[in-house]
Coordinates of C-alpha atoms in Angstrom, one line a residue:
M1 CA -105.3 -74.2 -43.4
I2 CA -101.7 -73.5 -44.1
K3 CA -100.9 -75.4 -40.5
K4 CA -103.7 -78.5 -41.7
S5 CA -102.3 -78.3 -45.8
A6 CA -98.2 -79.0 -43.6
G7 CA -99.7 -81.7 -41.6
I8 CA -100.8 -83.3 -45.2
A9 CA -97.8 -82.9 -46.8
L10 CA -95.5 -84.1 -44.3
R11 CA -97.7 -87.6 -44.1
R12 CA -97.2 -87.9 -47.6
S13 CA -93.5 -87.2 -48.0
P14 CA -91.1 -89.7 -48.0
A15 CA -89.4 -89.1 -44.9
M16 CA -92.7 -90.4 -43.2
K17 CA -92.7 -93.2 -45.0
V18 CA -89.2 -94.0 -44.4
G19 CA -89.8 -93.6 -40.6
A20 CA -93.3 -95.9 -40.7
S21 CA -90.6 -98.8 -42.6
V22 CA -87.6 -98.1 -39.4
R23 CA -90.5 -98.1 -37.1
R24 CA -91.6 -101.8 -38.7
R25 CA -87.7 -103.3 -38.1
A26 CA -87.6 -101.8 -34.8
A27 CA -91.3 -103.9 -33.9
A28 CA -90.0 -107.2 -35.4
G29 CA -86.4 -106.5 -34.1
L30 CA -88.3 -105.8 -30.7
A31 CA -90.5 -109.2 -30.9
S32 CA -87.4 -111.2 -32.3
G33 CA -85.2 -110.1 -28.9
R34 CA -88.1 -110.8 -27.1
S35 CA -88.7 -114.6 -28.1
T36 CA -84.6 -114.8 -28.2
L37 CA -84.6 -113.7 -24.1
V38 CA -87.9 -115.9 -23.5
D39 CA -86.0 -119.3 -24.4
S40 CA -82.5 -118.1 -23.8
V41 CA -83.2 -117.1 -20.6
L42 CA -86.7 -117.0 -18.5
M43 CA -87.5 -121.1 -20.0
P44 CA -84.5 -122.6 -18.3
A45 CA -84.5 -120.2 -15.2
A46 CA -88.1 -122.0 -15.4
Q47 CA -86.1 -125.2 -14.8
G48 CA -89.6 -127.1 -16.4
S49 CA -92.3 -125.5 -14.2
A50 CA -93.2 -123.5 -17.5
A51 CA -94.7 -124.4 -21.0
R52 CA -93.9 -122.2 -23.7
V53 CA -96.6 -119.8 -25.4
Q54 CA -96.6 -120.4 -29.4
Y55 CA -99.5 -119.0 -30.0
A56 CA -102.3 -116.3 -27.6
A57 CA -104.4 -114.2 -29.3
V58 CA -108.4 -112.6 -28.6
L59 CA -109.1 -112.5 -32.0
D60 CA -113.1 -111.6 -32.2
G61 CA -113.1 -109.1 -28.6
H62 CA -114.0 -111.7 -26.2
T63 CA -112.4 -115.0 -27.3
L64 CA -109.3 -116.1 -25.7
N65 CA -107.4 -118.4 -28.4
L66 CA -104.0 -120.2 -26.8
R67 CA -100.9 -122.6 -27.9
A68 CA -98.4 -123.4 -25.8
L69 CA -95.7 -126.1 -25.5
L70 CA -95.1 -128.6 -22.4
P71 CA -92.0 -128.9 -21.4
A72 CA -90.8 -132.1 -21.0
G73 CA -90.4 -134.7 -18.6
V74 CA -94.4 -133.5 -17.4
P75 CA -96.3 -136.8 -16.7
V76 CA -99.5 -136.7 -19.0
P77 CA -102.0 -139.3 -17.7
G78 CA -103.3 -141.0 -20.5
A79 CA -100.6 -141.1 -23.5
D80 CA -98.5 -144.0 -23.8
A81 CA -95.2 -142.2 -25.0
S82 CA -94.0 -145.2 -26.6
S83 CA -97.2 -146.1 -28.5
A84 CA -97.3 -142.5 -28.8
S85 CA -94.5 -141.3 -30.1
D86 CA -95.1 -140.7 -34.2
A87 CA -98.6 -140.1 -33.6
D88 CA -100.7 -137.6 -33.9
G89 CA -104.1 -136.6 -32.2
D90 CA -105.3 -135.1 -28.7
V91 CA -104.2 -137.1 -25.6
P92 CA -107.2 -138.5 -23.4
A93 CA -105.8 -136.5 -20.3
R94 CA -107.7 -133.6 -18.7
A95 CA -106.4 -129.6 -19.3
H96 CA -107.3 -126.1 -18.0
V97 CA -105.9 -122.6 -18.0
L98 CA -106.0 -120.7 -15.1
F99 CA -106.5 -117.4 -15.0
I100 CA -105.2 -116.0 -11.3
S101 CA -106.0 -112.2 -10.6
G102 CA -104.8 -112.2 -6.2
G103 CA -106.6 -114.8 -4.1
T104 CA -109.1 -115.7 -7.2
R105 CA -108.3 -118.9 -9.1
I106 CA -110.7 -119.5 -12.6
R107 CA -111.1 -122.7 -15.1
A108 CA -111.2 -122.2 -18.5
A109 CA -111.2 -126.1 -20.2
A110 CA -108.4 -127.0 -22.4
R111 CA -107.5 -130.7 -24.8
L112 CA -103.9 -132.0 -24.7
H113 CA -102.8 -133.6 -28.5
R114 CA -99.9 -135.2 -28.9
E115 CA -97.8 -133.2 -31.7
R116 CA -95.6 -136.0 -34.9
D117 CA -92.5 -134.5 -32.8
G118 CA -93.6 -136.8 -30.0
Q119 CA -94.1 -132.8 -27.5
T120 CA -97.1 -132.3 -26.2
S121 CA -99.2 -129.2 -26.4
V122 CA -102.3 -127.6 -25.0
Q123 CA -104.7 -126.0 -27.1
A124 CA -107.6 -123.7 -25.0
T125 CA -110.3 -121.2 -26.6
V126 CA -112.1 -119.6 -24.2
L127 CA -114.7 -117.5 -24.2
L128 CA -114.3 -114.7 -22.1
G129 CA -117.3 -112.3 -19.6
E130 CA -119.9 -113.8 -17.5
D131 CA -122.6 -111.9 -18.9
I132 CA -122.0 -113.8 -22.2
G133 CA -121.4 -117.0 -21.3
G134 CA -118.0 -116.8 -21.2
V135 CA -115.8 -117.5 -17.8
P136 CA -116.3 -114.6 -15.1
V137 CA -113.7 -112.9 -15.6
T138 CA -113.4 -109.2 -14.1
L139 CA -112.1 -106.2 -14.8
G140 CA -108.2 -105.8 -13.7
R141 CA -105.6 -108.4 -14.5
W142 CA -105.0 -112.1 -14.4
T143 CA -101.6 -114.2 -14.8
L144 CA -102.4 -117.1 -17.1
G145 CA -101.2 -120.5 -16.3
L146 CA -102.1 -124.7 -17.0
E147 CA -103.0 -126.9 -14.3
L148 CA -103.2 -131.0 -15.5
D149 CA -104.7 -133.9 -13.8
S150 CA -101.2 -135.8 -12.9
G151 CA -103.1 -138.4 -11.7
S152 CA -102.4 -138.1 -8.5
P153 CA -104.6 -135.6 -5.9
A154 CA -102.6 -132.7 -6.5
P155 CA -102.5 -131.5 -9.7
V156 CA -99.4 -130.1 -11.7
R157 CA -99.9 -126.7 -12.3
L158 CA -97.1 -124.6 -14.7
Q159 CA -96.8 -121.0 -15.3
L160 CA -97.1 -119.8 -19.3
I161 CA -94.2 -117.7 -20.8
G162 CA -93.6 -115.2 -23.6
D163 CA -96.4 -114.1 -25.1
G164 CA -96.8 -116.0 -28.8
A165 CA -98.5 -112.2 -30.5
P166 CA -98.4 -113.7 -34.0
A167 CA -97.0 -111.2 -36.8
Y168 CA -100.4 -109.5 -38.4
G169 CA -98.9 -107.7 -42.0
G170 CA -102.4 -107.9 -43.9
P171 CA -105.8 -105.9 -43.9
T172 CA -106.8 -106.8 -40.2
R173 CA -105.1 -106.5 -36.8
P174 CA -106.8 -108.6 -33.9
L175 CA -110.2 -106.8 -32.4
D176 CA -109.3 -106.0 -28.2
T177 CA -113.0 -104.7 -27.3
C178 CA -115.8 -106.7 -27.5
V179 CA -118.5 -105.9 -29.2
R180 CA -121.9 -106.7 -27.1
T181 CA -120.1 -105.7 -23.7
G182 CA -117.5 -103.2 -24.8
R183 CA -114.8 -104.2 -22.2
R184 CA -111.3 -103.9 -23.7
H185 CA -108.8 -107.5 -24.1
R186 CA -105.1 -106.5 -23.8
L187 CA -102.6 -110.0 -23.8
G188 CA -98.9 -109.1 -22.5
L189 CA -96.3 -110.3 -20.2
T190 CA -95.2 -109.4 -16.4
P191 CA -91.8 -108.4 -16.0
A192 CA -91.3 -112.2 -15.1
G193 CA -92.2 -113.0 -18.3
R194 CA -95.4 -114.8 -17.2
L195 CA -99.1 -114.2 -19.6
R196 CA -101.4 -111.4 -18.2
L197 CA -104.9 -110.6 -19.6
T198 CA -105.6 -107.0 -18.5
I199 CA -109.3 -106.2 -19.0
A200 CA -110.4 -103.0 -19.2
P201 CA -113.4 -101.2 -18.5
A202 CA -116.1 -100.3 -21.6
V203 CA -115.1 -96.5 -23.1
A204 CA -117.8 -93.9 -24.6
R205 CA -117.9 -94.6 -28.8
A206 CA -120.5 -93.4 -31.3
E207 CA -120.7 -96.0 -34.4
V208 CA -121.9 -95.5 -37.7
L209 CA -124.9 -98.2 -38.3
R210 CA -126.1 -97.1 -41.6
V211 CA -125.6 -93.8 -44.0
N212 CA -128.5 -93.3 -45.5
R213 CA -129.2 -91.3 -49.2
A214 CA -131.6 -88.5 -50.1
F215 CA -131.6 -85.8 -52.7
T216 CA -131.4 -83.0 -50.2
G217 CA -129.2 -84.9 -48.0
T218 CA -129.0 -87.8 -45.7
S219 CA -129.7 -89.2 -42.6
V220 CA -127.1 -91.0 -39.9
L221 CA -128.2 -94.1 -38.6
F222 CA -125.7 -94.4 -35.3
A223 CA -125.4 -96.5 -31.7
V224 CA -124.0 -95.2 -28.7
Y225 CA -122.1 -97.7 -26.9
G226 CA -120.3 -97.2 -23.3
P227 CA -121.2 -96.0 -20.1
D228 CA -125.0 -94.6 -20.0
A229 CA -125.3 -96.1 -24.1
A230 CA -129.0 -96.3 -22.8
R231 CA -130.0 -92.8 -21.8
D232 CA -133.0 -94.1 -20.0
G233 CA -135.4 -90.9 -20.1
A234 CA -132.7 -88.7 -21.2
A235 CA -132.8 -85.8 -23.7
P236 CA -132.1 -86.7 -27.2
P237 CA -128.6 -86.3 -28.0
V238 CA -127.2 -83.3 -29.7
V239 CA -124.5 -84.4 -33.3
E240 CA -122.9 -80.8 -34.4
L241 CA -121.8 -80.7 -38.0
I242 CA -118.2 -78.8 -38.5
E243 CA -116.6 -78.2 -41.4
Q244 CA -113.1 -79.0 -41.2
Q245 CA -111.5 -75.5 -42.9
S246 CA -113.9 -72.8 -41.6
R247 CA -115.4 -74.3 -38.6
T248 CA -118.1 -73.7 -39.0
V249 CA -120.8 -75.8 -36.6
L250 CA -124.7 -76.8 -36.5
R251 CA -126.0 -78.4 -34.3
H252 CA -128.8 -80.7 -34.9
T253 CA -131.2 -83.3 -32.2
A254 CA -130.7 -87.1 -33.3
E255 CA -134.5 -88.9 -33.3
P256 CA -134.4 -92.8 -31.1
L257 CA -134.8 -96.1 -33.3
P258 CA -137.9 -98.1 -32.2
A259 CA -136.5 -101.3 -30.6
D260 CA -133.2 -99.8 -29.4
A261 CA -132.4 -97.7 -26.5
T262 CA -128.9 -97.0 -27.7
A263 CA -129.7 -96.9 -31.7
W264 CA -130.7 -93.2 -32.6
R265 CA -130.9 -91.1 -36.6
V266 CA -130.0 -87.6 -37.1
T267 CA -131.1 -85.9 -40.3
L268 CA -129.3 -83.5 -41.9
P269 CA -130.6 -81.2 -44.6
L270 CA -127.4 -81.2 -46.9
G271 CA -129.2 -78.9 -49.2
R272 CA -130.2 -76.7 -47.3
L273 CA -126.5 -76.3 -45.5
L274 CA -124.2 -76.7 -48.7
D275 CA -121.9 -73.8 -49.5
A276 CA -122.3 -74.7 -53.4
S277 CA -119.4 -72.5 -54.5
A278 CA -116.7 -73.8 -52.5
R279 CA -115.1 -78.4 -51.6
Q280 CA -116.4 -78.9 -48.3
T281 CA -115.4 -81.3 -45.6
W282 CA -118.2 -82.3 -42.8
S283 CA -117.3 -84.4 -40.3
L284 CA -119.7 -85.7 -37.3
R285 CA -119.2 -85.3 -33.5
L286 CA -121.5 -86.4 -30.0
V287 CA -122.2 -83.8 -28.0
P288 CA -121.2 -84.6 -23.7
G289 CA -124.6 -84.7 -22.1
P290 CA -125.7 -83.8 -18.7
R291 CA -122.6 -85.5 -17.1
G292 CA -120.0 -84.0 -18.9
G293 CA -117.3 -85.5 -20.9
K294 CA -115.2 -85.5 -24.4
P295 CA -117.2 -85.2 -27.3
L296 CA -117.7 -88.4 -29.1
E297 CA -116.3 -89.0 -33.1
I298 CA -119.3 -90.8 -34.8
G299 CA -117.4 -93.1 -36.9
R300 CA -116.3 -96.3 -37.5
H301 CA -114.6 -96.9 -33.9
G302 CA -115.2 -101.3 -32.9
H303 CA -113.5 -102.6 -36.4
D304 CA -110.8 -105.4 -36.7
L305 CA -109.6 -102.8 -40.0
R306 CA -105.3 -101.6 -40.2
S307 CA -106.8 -98.5 -42.5
P308 CA -110.8 -98.1 -42.3
R309 CA -110.8 -95.1 -44.9
K310 CA -108.9 -98.0 -47.4
V311 CA -111.7 -101.0 -47.1
L312 CA -114.8 -98.6 -45.5
T313 CA -116.1 -97.4 -49.1
P314 CA -119.5 -96.4 -48.8
P315 CA -120.9 -95.6 -51.7
K316 CA -120.9 -91.8 -53.1
F317 CA -124.4 -89.5 -53.7
T318 CA -125.9 -86.6 -55.3
V319 CA -127.6 -82.8 -53.8
R320 CA -129.5 -80.4 -54.7
A321 CA -128.5 -77.7 -53.2
E322 CA -130.6 -74.4 -52.4
D323 CA -129.7 -72.3 -55.7
G324 CA -130.0 -75.6 -57.9
T325 CA -126.5 -76.7 -58.3
F326 CA -125.5 -80.0 -57.6
V327 CA -122.8 -81.5 -54.8
E328 CA -121.8 -84.8 -54.7
V329 CA -121.2 -86.0 -51.6
K330 CA -118.9 -88.8 -50.5
P331 CA -119.0 -89.8 -47.3
Q332 CA -115.0 -91.3 -45.9
Y333 CA -113.7 -92.6 -42.8
T334 CA -110.3 -91.2 -41.7
R335 CA -107.5 -93.1 -40.2
R336 CA -109.1 -93.2 -36.7
G337 CA -112.5 -94.3 -37.6
A338 CA -114.5 -90.7 -38.4
L339 CA -116.9 -90.4 -40.9
Q340 CA -116.2 -87.4 -43.0
L341 CA -119.2 -85.9 -45.7
V342 CA -116.6 -84.7 -48.6
C343 CA -119.3 -82.3 -50.3
T344 CA -117.9 -81.2 -54.0
P345 CA -120.0 -78.9 -56.1
R346 CA -120.3 -80.1 -59.9
K347 CA -119.2 -78.5 -63.0
S348 CA -122.5 -79.1 -65.4
G349 CA -125.8 -78.8 -63.9
T350 CA -127.6 -82.3 -64.4
P351 CA -127.1 -84.9 -61.6

């Protein structure tokens, strides 16, 4: 109890706010220094064989968005520089984004665009993953490049240098986990500054679908994603209900939802479980199956929110305890996205 209170006080202290400010300034300084390195060292060293990445991100978990400027002097067939120097529009030429891993090369269509200042940019929106109708990139590291149709038998190949990662200061962030496959996509740089995509396998997670309210308790609908999500006839999952202060642990077996082998419902008779004399905070986690592993916190993890606790605010409801006391139940999410049920006895005897 004392340890937990001290941790909360530390997180809320002015010293931690100063620390967050220092971390933000350090991150901004690192990004600025990285851009200086790319523009003053890596791009000149490439000697016109690299395009400068201006923007690169995987925004919805499985779609790569890319924009890069071509170096001066690269031939762009179909574009007349004398007539297009002041134009702003698409250039009629073929371009592709290259995904390179060992001896494997995968091409994805891109488009060229003549900027108002006469430069040519390449832009691409690429769906990642053959099983969702995209390019067949697999798990592992892929170096990204460009291929231009130069009109000759040999295409022009360019490196992509600079991460171009935008600074996100709002309530959302890029979502790097595909909501359909669970694969994780992260953009980074090779030691030489080239743009690299790392694809990691899905990790198991338990996602809240809905929190149902009732006068005697609640039922939580959740889905399990990742390895062994569809249990193929195995025993139903067991959910542990844990009280944060007393560390009381209660177990409840979930029941399957129809037409979805990964979705389950756990019914929690809070009216019978609650101690109506004190405030209680309950969390839920999934007990590991026969193959072992770590318990899974049931919550909202597959999202693009910086602070799920502030944005995801399920409505409160009232439960009647066995002794006739009314208890207010407030569902909330932690900073890590785990679901909590905060139960507070009402002072009056009316709901």
